[in-house]
Coordinates of C-alpha atoms in Angstrom, one line a residue:
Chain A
X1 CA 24.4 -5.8 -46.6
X2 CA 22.6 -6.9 -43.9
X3 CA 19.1 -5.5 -43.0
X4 CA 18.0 -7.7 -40.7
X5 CA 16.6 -5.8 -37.6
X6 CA 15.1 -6.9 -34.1
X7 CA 11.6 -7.0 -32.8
X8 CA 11.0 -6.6 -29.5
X9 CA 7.8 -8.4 -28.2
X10 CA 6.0 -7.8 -25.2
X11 CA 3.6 -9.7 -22.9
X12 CA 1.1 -13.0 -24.5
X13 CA 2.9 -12.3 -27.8
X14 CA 6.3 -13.5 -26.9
X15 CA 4.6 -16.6 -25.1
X16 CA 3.2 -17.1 -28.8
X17 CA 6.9 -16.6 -30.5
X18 CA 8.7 -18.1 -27.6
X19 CA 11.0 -14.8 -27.3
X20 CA 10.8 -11.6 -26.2
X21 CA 12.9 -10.6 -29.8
X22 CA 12.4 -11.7 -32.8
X23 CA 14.5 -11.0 -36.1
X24 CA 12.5 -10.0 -39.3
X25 CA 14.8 -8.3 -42.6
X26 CA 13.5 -4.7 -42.5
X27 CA 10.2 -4.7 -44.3
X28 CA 9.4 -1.4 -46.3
X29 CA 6.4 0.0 -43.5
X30 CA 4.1 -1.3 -40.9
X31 CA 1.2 -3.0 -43.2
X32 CA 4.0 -4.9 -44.1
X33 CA 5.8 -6.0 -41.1
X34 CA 2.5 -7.1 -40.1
X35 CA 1.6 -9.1 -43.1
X36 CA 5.0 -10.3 -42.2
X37 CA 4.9 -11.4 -38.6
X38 CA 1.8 -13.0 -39.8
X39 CA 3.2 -15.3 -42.3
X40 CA 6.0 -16.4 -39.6
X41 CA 3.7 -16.6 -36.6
X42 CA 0.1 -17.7 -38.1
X43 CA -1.2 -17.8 -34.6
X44 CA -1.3 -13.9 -34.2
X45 CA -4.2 -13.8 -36.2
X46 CA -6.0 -14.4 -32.8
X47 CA -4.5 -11.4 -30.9
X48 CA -5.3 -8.2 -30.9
X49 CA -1.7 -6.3 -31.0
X50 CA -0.2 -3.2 -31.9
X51 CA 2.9 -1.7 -33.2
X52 CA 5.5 1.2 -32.0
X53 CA 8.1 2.3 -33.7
X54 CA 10.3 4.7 -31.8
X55 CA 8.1 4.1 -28.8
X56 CA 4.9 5.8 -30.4
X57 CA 2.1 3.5 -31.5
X58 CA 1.3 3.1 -34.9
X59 CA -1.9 4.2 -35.9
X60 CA -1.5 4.2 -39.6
X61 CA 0.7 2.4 -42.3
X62 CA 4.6 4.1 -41.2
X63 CA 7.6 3.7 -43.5
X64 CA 9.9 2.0 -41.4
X65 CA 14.5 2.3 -41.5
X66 CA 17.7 0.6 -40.6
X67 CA 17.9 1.6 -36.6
X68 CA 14.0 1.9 -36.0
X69 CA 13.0 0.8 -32.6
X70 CA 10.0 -1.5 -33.2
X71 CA 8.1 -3.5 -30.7
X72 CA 4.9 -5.1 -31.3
X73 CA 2.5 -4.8 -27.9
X74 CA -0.9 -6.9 -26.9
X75 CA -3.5 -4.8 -25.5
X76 CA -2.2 -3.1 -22.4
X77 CA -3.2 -4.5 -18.5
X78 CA -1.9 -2.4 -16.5
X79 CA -3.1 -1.0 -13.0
Chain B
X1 CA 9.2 27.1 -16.7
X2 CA 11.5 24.8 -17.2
X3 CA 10.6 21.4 -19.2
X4 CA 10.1 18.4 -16.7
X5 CA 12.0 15.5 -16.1
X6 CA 10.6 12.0 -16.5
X7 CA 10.0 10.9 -12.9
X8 CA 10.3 7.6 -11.1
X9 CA 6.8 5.5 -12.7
X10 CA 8.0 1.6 -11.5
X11 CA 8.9 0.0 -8.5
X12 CA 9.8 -3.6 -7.8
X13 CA 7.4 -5.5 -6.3
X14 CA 4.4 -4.3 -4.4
X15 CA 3.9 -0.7 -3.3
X16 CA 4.1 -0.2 0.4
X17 CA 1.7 1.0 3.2
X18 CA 4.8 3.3 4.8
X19 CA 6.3 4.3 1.5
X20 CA 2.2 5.6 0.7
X21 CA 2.2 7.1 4.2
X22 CA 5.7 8.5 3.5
X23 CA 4.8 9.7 0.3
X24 CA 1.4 12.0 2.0
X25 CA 3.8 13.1 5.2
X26 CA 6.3 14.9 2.1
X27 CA 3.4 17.2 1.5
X28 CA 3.1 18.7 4.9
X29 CA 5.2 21.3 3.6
X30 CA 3.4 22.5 1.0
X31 CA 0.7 25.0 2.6
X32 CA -1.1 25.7 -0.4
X33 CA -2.7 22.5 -0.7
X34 CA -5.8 21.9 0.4
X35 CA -6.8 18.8 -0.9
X36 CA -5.4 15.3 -1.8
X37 CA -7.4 12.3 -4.0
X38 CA -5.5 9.1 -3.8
X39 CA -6.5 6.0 -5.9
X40 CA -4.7 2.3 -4.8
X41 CA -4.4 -0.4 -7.5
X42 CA -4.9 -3.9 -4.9
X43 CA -4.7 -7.2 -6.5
X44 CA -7.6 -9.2 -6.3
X45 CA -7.9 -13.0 -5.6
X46 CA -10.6 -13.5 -8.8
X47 CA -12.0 -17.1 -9.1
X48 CA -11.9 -18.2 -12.8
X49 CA -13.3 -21.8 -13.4
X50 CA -12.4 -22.9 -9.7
X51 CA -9.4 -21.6 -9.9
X52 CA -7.9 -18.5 -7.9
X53 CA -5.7 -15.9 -8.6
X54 CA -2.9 -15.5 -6.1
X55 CA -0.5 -13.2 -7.5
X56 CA -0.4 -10.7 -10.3
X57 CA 3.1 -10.4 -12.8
X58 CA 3.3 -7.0 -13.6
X59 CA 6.0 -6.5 -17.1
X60 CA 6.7 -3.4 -19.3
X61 CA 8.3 -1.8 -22.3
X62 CA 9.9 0.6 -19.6
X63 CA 11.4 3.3 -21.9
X64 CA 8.0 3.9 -23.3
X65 CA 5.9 3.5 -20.8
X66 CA 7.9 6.4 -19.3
X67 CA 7.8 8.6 -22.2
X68 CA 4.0 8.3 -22.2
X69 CA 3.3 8.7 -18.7
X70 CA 6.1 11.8 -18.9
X71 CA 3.4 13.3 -22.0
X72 CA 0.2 12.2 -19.4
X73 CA 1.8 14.6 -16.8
X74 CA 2.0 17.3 -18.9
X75 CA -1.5 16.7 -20.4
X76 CA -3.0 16.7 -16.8
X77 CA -0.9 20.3 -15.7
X78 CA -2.0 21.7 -18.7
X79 CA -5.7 21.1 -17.8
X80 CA -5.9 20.5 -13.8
X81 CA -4.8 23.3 -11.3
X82 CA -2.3 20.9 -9.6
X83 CA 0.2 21.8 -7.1
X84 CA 1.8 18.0 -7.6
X85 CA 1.2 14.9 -9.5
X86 CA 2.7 11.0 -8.5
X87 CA 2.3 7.7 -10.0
X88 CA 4.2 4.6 -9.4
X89 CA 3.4 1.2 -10.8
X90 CA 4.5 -2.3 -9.6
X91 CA 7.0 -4.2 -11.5
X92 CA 7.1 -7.6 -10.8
X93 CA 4.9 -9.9 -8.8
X94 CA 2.6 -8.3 -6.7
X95 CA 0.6 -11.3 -4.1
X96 CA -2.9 -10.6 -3.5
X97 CA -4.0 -7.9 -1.0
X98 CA -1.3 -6.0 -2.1
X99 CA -1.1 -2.6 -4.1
X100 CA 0.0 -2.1 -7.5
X101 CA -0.7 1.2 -8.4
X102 CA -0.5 4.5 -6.4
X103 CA -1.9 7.9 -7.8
X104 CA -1.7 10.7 -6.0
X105 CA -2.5 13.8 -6.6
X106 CA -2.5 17.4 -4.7
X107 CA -4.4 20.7 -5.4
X108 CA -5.4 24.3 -3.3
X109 CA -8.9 23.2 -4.0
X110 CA -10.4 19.8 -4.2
X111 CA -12.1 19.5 -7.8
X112 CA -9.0 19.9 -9.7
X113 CA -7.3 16.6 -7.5
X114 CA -10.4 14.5 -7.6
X115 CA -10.6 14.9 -11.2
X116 CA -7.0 14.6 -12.2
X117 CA -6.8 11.6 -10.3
X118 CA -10.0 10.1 -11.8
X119 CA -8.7 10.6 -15.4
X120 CA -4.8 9.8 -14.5
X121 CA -6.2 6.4 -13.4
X122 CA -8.4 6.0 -16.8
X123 CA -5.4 7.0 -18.9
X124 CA -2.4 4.9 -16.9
X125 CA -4.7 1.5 -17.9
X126 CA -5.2 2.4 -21.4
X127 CA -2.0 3.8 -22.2
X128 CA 0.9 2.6 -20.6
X129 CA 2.4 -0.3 -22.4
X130 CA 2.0 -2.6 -18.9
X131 CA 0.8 -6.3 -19.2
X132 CA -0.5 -8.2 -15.9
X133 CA 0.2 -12.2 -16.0
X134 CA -2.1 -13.3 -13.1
X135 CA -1.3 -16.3 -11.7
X136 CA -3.5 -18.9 -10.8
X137 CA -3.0 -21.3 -7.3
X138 CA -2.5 -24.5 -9.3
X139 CA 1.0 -23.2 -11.2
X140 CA -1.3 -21.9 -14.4
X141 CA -1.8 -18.4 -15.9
X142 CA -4.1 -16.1 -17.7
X143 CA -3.2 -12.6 -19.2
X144 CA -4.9 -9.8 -17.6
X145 CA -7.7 -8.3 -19.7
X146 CA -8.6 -4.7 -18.8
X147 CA -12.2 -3.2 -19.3
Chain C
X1 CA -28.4 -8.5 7.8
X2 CA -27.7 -6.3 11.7
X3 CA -27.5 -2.5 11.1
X4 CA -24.4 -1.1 11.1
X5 CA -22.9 0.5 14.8
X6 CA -22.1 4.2 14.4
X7 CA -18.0 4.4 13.9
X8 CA -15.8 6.4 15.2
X9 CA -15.6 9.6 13.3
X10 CA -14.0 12.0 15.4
X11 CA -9.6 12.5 16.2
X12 CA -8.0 14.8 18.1
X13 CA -5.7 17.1 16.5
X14 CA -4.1 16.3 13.4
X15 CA -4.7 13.0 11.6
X16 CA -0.9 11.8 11.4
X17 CA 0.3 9.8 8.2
X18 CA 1.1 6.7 9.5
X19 CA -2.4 6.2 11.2
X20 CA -3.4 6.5 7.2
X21 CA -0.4 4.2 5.5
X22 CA -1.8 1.9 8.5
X23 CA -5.4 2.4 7.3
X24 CA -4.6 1.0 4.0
X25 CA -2.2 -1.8 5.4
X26 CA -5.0 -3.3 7.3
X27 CA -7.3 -3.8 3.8
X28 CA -4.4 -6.2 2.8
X29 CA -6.2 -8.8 4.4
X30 CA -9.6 -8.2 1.9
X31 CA -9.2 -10.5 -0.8
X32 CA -11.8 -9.1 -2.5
X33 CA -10.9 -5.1 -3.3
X34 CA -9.2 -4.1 -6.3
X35 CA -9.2 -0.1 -5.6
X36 CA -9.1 2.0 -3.2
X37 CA -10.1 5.8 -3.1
X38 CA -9.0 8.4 -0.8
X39 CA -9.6 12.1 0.0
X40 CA -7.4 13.9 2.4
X41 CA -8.4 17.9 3.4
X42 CA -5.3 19.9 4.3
X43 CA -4.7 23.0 6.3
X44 CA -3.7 25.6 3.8
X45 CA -2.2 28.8 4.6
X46 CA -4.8 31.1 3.1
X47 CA -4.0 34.8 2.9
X48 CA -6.7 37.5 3.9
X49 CA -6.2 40.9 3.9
X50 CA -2.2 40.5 4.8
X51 CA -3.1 37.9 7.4
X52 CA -2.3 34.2 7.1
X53 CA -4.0 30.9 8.4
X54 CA -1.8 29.1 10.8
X55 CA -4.5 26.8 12.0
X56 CA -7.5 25.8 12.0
X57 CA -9.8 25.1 15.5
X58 CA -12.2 22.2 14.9
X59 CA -15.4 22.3 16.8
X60 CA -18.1 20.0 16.5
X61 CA -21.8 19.3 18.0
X62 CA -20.6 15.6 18.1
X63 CA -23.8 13.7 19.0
X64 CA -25.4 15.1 16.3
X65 CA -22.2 14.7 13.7
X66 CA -22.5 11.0 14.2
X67 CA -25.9 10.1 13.7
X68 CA -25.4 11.9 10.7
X69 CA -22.4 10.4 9.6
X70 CA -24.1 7.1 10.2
X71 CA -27.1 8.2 8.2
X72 CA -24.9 9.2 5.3
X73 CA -22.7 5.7 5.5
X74 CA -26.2 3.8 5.4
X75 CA -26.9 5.7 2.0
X76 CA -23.7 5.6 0.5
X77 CA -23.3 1.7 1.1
X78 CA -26.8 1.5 -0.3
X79 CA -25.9 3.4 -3.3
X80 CA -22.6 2.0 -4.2
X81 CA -21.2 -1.7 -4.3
X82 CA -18.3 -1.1 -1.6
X83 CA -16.4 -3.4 0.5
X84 CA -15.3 -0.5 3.1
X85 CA -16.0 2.9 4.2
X86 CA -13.8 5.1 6.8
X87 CA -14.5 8.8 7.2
X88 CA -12.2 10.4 10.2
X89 CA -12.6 14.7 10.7
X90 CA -10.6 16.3 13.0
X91 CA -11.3 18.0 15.9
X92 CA -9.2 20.7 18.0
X93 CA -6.6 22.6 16.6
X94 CA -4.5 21.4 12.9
X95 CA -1.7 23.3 11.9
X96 CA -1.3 24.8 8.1
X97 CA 0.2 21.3 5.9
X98 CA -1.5 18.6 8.6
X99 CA -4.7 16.6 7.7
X100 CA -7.9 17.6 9.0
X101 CA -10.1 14.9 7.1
X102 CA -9.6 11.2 5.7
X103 CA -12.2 9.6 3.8
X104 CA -11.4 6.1 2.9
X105 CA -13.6 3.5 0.3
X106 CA -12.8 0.5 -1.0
X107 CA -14.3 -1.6 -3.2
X108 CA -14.0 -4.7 -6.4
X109 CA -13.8 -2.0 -9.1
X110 CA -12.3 1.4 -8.9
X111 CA -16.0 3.1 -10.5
X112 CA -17.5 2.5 -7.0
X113 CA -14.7 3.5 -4.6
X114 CA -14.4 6.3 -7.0
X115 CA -17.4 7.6 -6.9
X116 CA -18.3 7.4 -3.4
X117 CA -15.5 8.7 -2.0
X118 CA -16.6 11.9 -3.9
X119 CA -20.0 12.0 -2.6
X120 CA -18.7 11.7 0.4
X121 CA -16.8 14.6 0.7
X122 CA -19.4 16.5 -0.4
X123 CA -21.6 15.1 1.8
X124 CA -19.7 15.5 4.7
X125 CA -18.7 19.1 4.0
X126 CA -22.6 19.9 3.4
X127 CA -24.1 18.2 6.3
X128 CA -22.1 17.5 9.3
X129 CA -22.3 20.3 12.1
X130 CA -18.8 20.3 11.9
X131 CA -17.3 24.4 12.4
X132 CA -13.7 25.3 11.5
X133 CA -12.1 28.8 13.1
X134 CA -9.3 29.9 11.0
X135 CA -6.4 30.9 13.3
X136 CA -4.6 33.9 11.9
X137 CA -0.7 34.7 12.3
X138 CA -1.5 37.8 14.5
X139 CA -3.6 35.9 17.0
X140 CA -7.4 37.1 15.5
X141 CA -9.2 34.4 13.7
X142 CA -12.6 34.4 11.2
X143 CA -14.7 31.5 10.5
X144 CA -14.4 29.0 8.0
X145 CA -17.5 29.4 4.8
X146 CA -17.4 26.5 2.7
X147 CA -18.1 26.9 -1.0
Chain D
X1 CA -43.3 25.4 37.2
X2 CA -40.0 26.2 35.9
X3 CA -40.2 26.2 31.9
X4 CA -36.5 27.3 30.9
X5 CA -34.8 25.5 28.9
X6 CA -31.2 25.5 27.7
X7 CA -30.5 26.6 24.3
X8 CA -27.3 24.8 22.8
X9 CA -25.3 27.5 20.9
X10 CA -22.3 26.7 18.1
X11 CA -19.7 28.4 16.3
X12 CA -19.4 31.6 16.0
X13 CA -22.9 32.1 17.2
X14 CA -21.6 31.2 20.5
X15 CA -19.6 34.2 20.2
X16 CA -22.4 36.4 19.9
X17 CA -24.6 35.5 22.9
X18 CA -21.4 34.8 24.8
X19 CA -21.6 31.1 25.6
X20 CA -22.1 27.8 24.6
X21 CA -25.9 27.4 25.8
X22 CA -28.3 30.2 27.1
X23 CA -31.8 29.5 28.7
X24 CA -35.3 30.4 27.4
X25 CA -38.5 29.9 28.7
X26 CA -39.7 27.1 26.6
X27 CA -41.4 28.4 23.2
X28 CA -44.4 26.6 21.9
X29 CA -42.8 26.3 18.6
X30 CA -39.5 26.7 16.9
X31 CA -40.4 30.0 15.1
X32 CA -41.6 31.1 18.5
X33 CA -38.0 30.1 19.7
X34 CA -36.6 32.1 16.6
X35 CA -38.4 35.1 17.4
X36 CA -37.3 35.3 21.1
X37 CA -33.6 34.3 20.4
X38 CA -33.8 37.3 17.8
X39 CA -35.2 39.3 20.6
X40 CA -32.7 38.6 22.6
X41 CA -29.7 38.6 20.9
X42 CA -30.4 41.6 18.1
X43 CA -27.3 41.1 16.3
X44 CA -28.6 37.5 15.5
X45 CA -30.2 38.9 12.4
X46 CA -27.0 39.3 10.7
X47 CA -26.2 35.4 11.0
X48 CA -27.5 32.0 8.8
X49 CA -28.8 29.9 11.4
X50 CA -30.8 26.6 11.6
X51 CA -32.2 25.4 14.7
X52 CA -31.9 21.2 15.9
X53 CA -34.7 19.7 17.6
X54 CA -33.6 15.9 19.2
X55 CA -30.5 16.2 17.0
X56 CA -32.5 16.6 13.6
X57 CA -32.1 20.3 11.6
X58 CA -35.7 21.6 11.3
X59 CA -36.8 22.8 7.8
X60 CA -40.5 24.3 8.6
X61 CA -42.2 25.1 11.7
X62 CA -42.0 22.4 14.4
X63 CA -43.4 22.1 17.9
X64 CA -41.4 22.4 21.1
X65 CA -41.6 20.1 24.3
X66 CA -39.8 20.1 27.8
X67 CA -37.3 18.2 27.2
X68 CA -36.6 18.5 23.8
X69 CA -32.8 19.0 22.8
X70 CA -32.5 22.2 21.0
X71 CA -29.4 23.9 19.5
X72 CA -28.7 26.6 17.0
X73 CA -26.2 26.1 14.5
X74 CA -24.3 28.1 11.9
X75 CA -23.6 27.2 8.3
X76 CA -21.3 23.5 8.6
X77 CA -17.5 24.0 7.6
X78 CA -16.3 20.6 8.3
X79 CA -13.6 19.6 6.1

């Protein structure tokens, strides 16, 4: 079974991973998609970014499932 | 009262004098406002080490920044008196001297507009998933930092 | 640096929404704003006692309005770091849903242009001799108190 | 030596006396010019009114000269 599932990457971040998707296999939760983009893209330890899943941000650790919409979003510029 | 609909937020490119003029003539019909408070977004030609911004690059994650700005209206008619509430946000690249953002809001007595607008404006840059990608005169670029 | 001319303040009638969108159209050329504020007044159709506003008469002791005005725009450019200030009141008659007052400030960051647009308004409601007659629908009329 | 002088009259005051400026004979002071307008125009009493000497609104007692441009005005509702 496949479980890999897209990223979708906003902004500085996808000048950083050189796409605005990136595929990840579907990590458990959050902590652990971010420990996991980490390891793939050591340069994001200089951003500031967030998580949404299902278009709400992610304040704390979320379990995470096959057909989540998950994005990961530097600090808003908007205005 | 029924639920409201997600409303235009973007629009592609820079934000027109007429369609803002447009926009204020719509609410000669509503006689029980008394008062309007309008903020413009313009983008600015900043110098950053001798270089100058010409042009601001306005992206989104669309189907979320309108969900949130759909839960910001309701917020804001839940705690102003409003008769009406409009936002629209450039998408796209927006030259300097234009305007990027238009807020406008409409109430029977001032206080309520002024203030809706006022926080409107403070929530739209620090919660709609927008990024600016301002672009400098010599073909470079540096991401937009709001304070 | 030479003291600032008194402006025009005064229009006659209504103050139309393309004399606004064209307001903000002619800031494109400033380089150097990033927001702009804006506070329209608007005829409302107030009830009293069964009667309703259909317009309000302007009148104004104008010689005196405009030093005034002038004094206040000294004060509020001292006060705030603005790029522009444009204040236009009505005078004459302006029907229920037309604008009767447009203040206009610009400036590098929105807390400024903000900010004294408010004052402004309050200002200019406080201290110009400025007098509004409310028109009724059955031709009497009372006089304007405001709050 | 003729010492009238015209009053200028606003608002709804000027519906009171009747016109937009009535004479006086030139009071020494502007409680003196009170007093007489008061005199003359009973209902008055009933009103908010500041006086304008040269343009300027006059918050205590001030003195009167001929030539001095003087007007009564009712509470501002500009806006």
């Amino acid at each position: 079974m496949n479980s890999e599932i897209n990223i979708m990457v906003f902004g500085q971040l996808a000048e950083l991973t050189g796409s605005t998707s990136v595929k990840v296999n579907l990590p458990e939760d959050t902590d652990s998609l971010k420990k996991l983009l980490l390891e793939q893209f050591p340069a994001l330890v200089n951003y500031n970014f967030i998580i949404a899943v299902d278009k709400r941000t992610i304040t704390e650790n979320s379990n995470l499932y096959q057909g989540a919409t998950i994005a990961i979003l530097p600090p808003f510029s908007g205005g | 009262m029924e639920a409201r609909k997600p409303k235009q937020l973007f629009i592609q490119g820079a934000i027109s004098s007429s369609f803002i003029g447009d926009s204020i003539q719509k609410h000669s019909s509503r006689h029980d406002i008394g008062g309007h408070s309008i903020f413009l977004g313009q983008v600015r030609a900043d110098q950053v080490d001798g270089k100058t911004v010409r042009a601001i690059e306005y992206t989104s994650y669309e189907d979320m920044a309108l969900e949130k700005m759909h839960e910001i209206r309701e917020a804001i008619f839940s705690k102003y008196d409003l008769s009406c509430l409009h936002v629209y946000h450039s998408l796209g690249t927006v030259e300097v001297g234009e305007i990027c953002l238009f807020v406008f809001t409409s109430s029977a007595h001032r206080k309520a507009a002024t203030e809706a607008c006022s926080e409107l404006v403070e929530r739209i840059k620090a919660e709609l998933p927008v990024w600016g990608k301002e672009l400098f005169d010599n073909e470079t670029h540096q991401w937009k930092i709001n304070k």
